[in-house]
Amino acid sequence: MSHEIWSAVDDYICDRLLRTDSMLENTLRNTEEAGLPQISVSPCQGKLLQLLAQMKGARRILEIGTLGGYSSIWLARALPKDGLLITLEVIPAHAEIAKTNIAQAGLSSMVEIRVGNALETLPLLEKEGMAPFDFIFIDADKPGYPEYLEWSLRLSRPGSVIICDNVVRGGAVADPGNDDPKVVGVRHLFDLMAGNPRLSATAIQTVGSKGYDGFSLAIVAA
Ligand code: SAH
Ligand code: DHB
Ligand code: MG
């Protein structure tokens, strides 16, 4: 089994189940042409996020890690007309590209991009009374995941859903010899989820056009 077949099957699934969408294709093209890293979620993963947020009936979504706004657009499409997605991004140039992409997708009225280190913008969300969020997607720097989880819990209510991207990392998460700070951050995230009685969680390994990785999924208990 190789990356080639994973990609071919991702293409097959996209082709059968995801409608061609010029807004999303433009977003990926703009993001790439602006020289941003090509680490947006894949189309099938974006659709998964949208479906999960719809299944949750989310009205308020928080995303940590915007990049070019590709996953933001998928998630915002799950919202009702009066819904809100707040997305946090530390690099102003990324936020600018995302702003353009989100505007082109016609979603500016329901998406707010907050520029700054998430560790500084998360406390502001709490102070401003923006919480609780129904659905939270964590996808910024991996060493920050443990703190993002703690903040997500503060900004949640019973029933809120918390999803984290990139928690398998080619299998490195289960390799005790790997002490890459990204892997260590993800392991700490697992420890926190395991030790928190307010959370019921699992993680799912994925293969596809983005290689071998995975998502964690958790729900906040009463
Ligand atoms: N969710 C996006 C991909 C996000 S990539 C998508 O799938 O389309 C991760 C992003 O997190 C990058 O743009 C990076 O600049 C941002 N980031 C990294 N550290 C951050 C921090 N401390 N606060 C906010 N954003 C951060
Ligand atoms: C990386 C970050 C991501 O969010 C992702 O989906 C893939 C890779 C990275 O930092 O390498
Ligand atoms: Mg990611």
mmCIF file with all atom_site columns, N, CA, C and O and ligand atoms in Angstrom, residues 39 41 137 139 142 145 165-166 210, ligand 3:
data_model
loop_
_atom_site.group_PDB
_atom_site.id
_atom_site.type_symbol
_atom_site.label_atom_id
_atom_site.label_alt_id
_atom_site.label_comp_id
_atom_site.label_asym_id
_atom_site.label_entity_id
_atom_site.label_seq_id
_atom_site.pdbx_PDB_ins_code
_atom_site.Cartn_x
_atom_site.Cartn_y
_atom_site.Cartn_z
_atom_site.occupancy
_atom_site.B_iso_or_equiv
_atom_site.pdbx_formal_charge
_atom_site.auth_seq_id
_atom_site.auth_comp_id
_atom_site.auth_asym_id
_atom_site.auth_atom_id
_atom_site.pdbx_PDB_model_num
ATOM   1  N  N  . ILE A 1 39  ? -0.645  22.581 3.444  1.00 0.00 ? 39  ILE A N  1
ATOM   2  C  CA . ILE A 1 39  ? -1.053  21.710 4.550  1.00 0.00 ? 39  ILE A CA 1
ATOM   3  C  C  . ILE A 1 39  ? -2.519  21.899 4.914  1.00 0.00 ? 39  ILE A C  1
ATOM   4  O  O  . ILE A 1 39  ? -2.938  21.527 6.001  1.00 0.00 ? 39  ILE A O  1
ATOM   5  N  N  . VAL A 1 41  ? -6.375  20.946 4.997  1.00 0.00 ? 41  VAL A N  1
ATOM   6  C  CA . VAL A 1 41  ? -7.017  19.628 4.986  1.00 0.00 ? 41  VAL A CA 1
ATOM   7  C  C  . VAL A 1 41  ? -7.323  19.245 3.537  1.00 0.00 ? 41  VAL A C  1
ATOM   8  O  O  . VAL A 1 41  ? -7.464  20.117 2.676  1.00 0.00 ? 41  VAL A O  1
ATOM   9  N  N  . PHE A 1 137 ? -12.318 23.249 16.076 1.00 0.00 ? 137 PHE A N  1
ATOM   10 C  CA . PHE A 1 137 ? -11.346 22.525 15.243 1.00 0.00 ? 137 PHE A CA 1
ATOM   11 C  C  . PHE A 1 137 ? -9.962  23.069 15.548 1.00 0.00 ? 137 PHE A C  1
ATOM   12 O  O  . PHE A 1 137 ? -9.671  24.243 15.287 1.00 0.00 ? 137 PHE A O  1
ATOM   13 N  N  . ASP A 1 139 ? -6.060  23.089 14.752 1.00 0.00 ? 139 ASP A N  1
ATOM   14 C  CA . ASP A 1 139 ? -5.181  22.732 13.624 1.00 0.00 ? 139 ASP A CA 1
ATOM   15 C  C  . ASP A 1 139 ? -4.008  23.708 13.511 1.00 0.00 ? 139 ASP A C  1
ATOM   16 O  O  . ASP A 1 139 ? -3.481  23.920 12.438 1.00 0.00 ? 139 ASP A O  1
ATOM   17 N  N  . LYS A 1 142 ? 1.508   22.266 16.577 1.00 0.00 ? 142 LYS A N  1
ATOM   18 C  CA . LYS A 1 142 ? 1.221   21.039 17.350 1.00 0.00 ? 142 LYS A CA 1
ATOM   19 C  C  . LYS A 1 142 ? 1.708   21.098 18.795 1.00 0.00 ? 142 LYS A C  1
ATOM   20 O  O  . LYS A 1 142 ? 1.015   20.598 19.687 1.00 0.00 ? 142 LYS A O  1
ATOM   21 N  N  . TYR A 1 145 ? -1.013  22.250 21.093 1.00 0.00 ? 145 TYR A N  1
ATOM   22 C  CA . TYR A 1 145 ? -2.284  21.520 21.224 1.00 0.00 ? 145 TYR A CA 1
ATOM   23 C  C  . TYR A 1 145 ? -2.757  21.358 22.674 1.00 0.00 ? 145 TYR A C  1
ATOM   24 O  O  . TYR A 1 145 ? -3.955  21.525 22.933 1.00 0.00 ? 145 TYR A O  1
ATOM   25 N  N  . ASP A 1 165 ? -6.613  18.028 14.310 1.00 0.00 ? 165 ASP A N  1
ATOM   26 C  CA . ASP A 1 165 ? -5.997  17.473 13.102 1.00 0.00 ? 165 ASP A CA 1
ATOM   27 C  C  . ASP A 1 165 ? -4.578  16.978 13.417 1.00 0.00 ? 165 ASP A C  1
ATOM   28 O  O  . ASP A 1 165 ? -3.951  17.429 14.376 1.00 0.00 ? 165 ASP A O  1
ATOM   29 N  N  . ASN A 1 166 ? -4.106  16.060 12.614 1.00 0.00 ? 166 ASN A N  1
ATOM   30 C  CA . ASN A 1 166 ? -2.683  15.651 12.596 1.00 0.00 ? 166 ASN A CA 1
ATOM   31 C  C  . ASN A 1 166 ? -2.214  15.000 13.888 1.00 0.00 ? 166 ASN A C  1
ATOM   32 O  O  . ASN A 1 166 ? -1.111  15.278 14.369 1.00 0.00 ? 166 ASN A O  1
ATOM   33 N  N  . LYS A 1 210 ? -3.144  13.435 1.670  1.00 0.00 ? 210 LYS A N  1
ATOM   34 C  CA . LYS A 1 210 ? -2.219  14.072 2.619  1.00 0.00 ? 210 LYS A CA 1
ATOM   35 C  C  . LYS A 1 210 ? -1.347  13.053 3.351  1.00 0.00 ? 210 LYS A C  1
ATOM   36 O  O  . LYS A 1 210 ? -0.688  13.396 4.334  1.00 0.00 ? 210 LYS A O  1
HETATM 37 MG MG . MG  B 2 .   ? -3.608  20.160 9.886  1.00 0.00 ? 3   MG  B MG 1
#
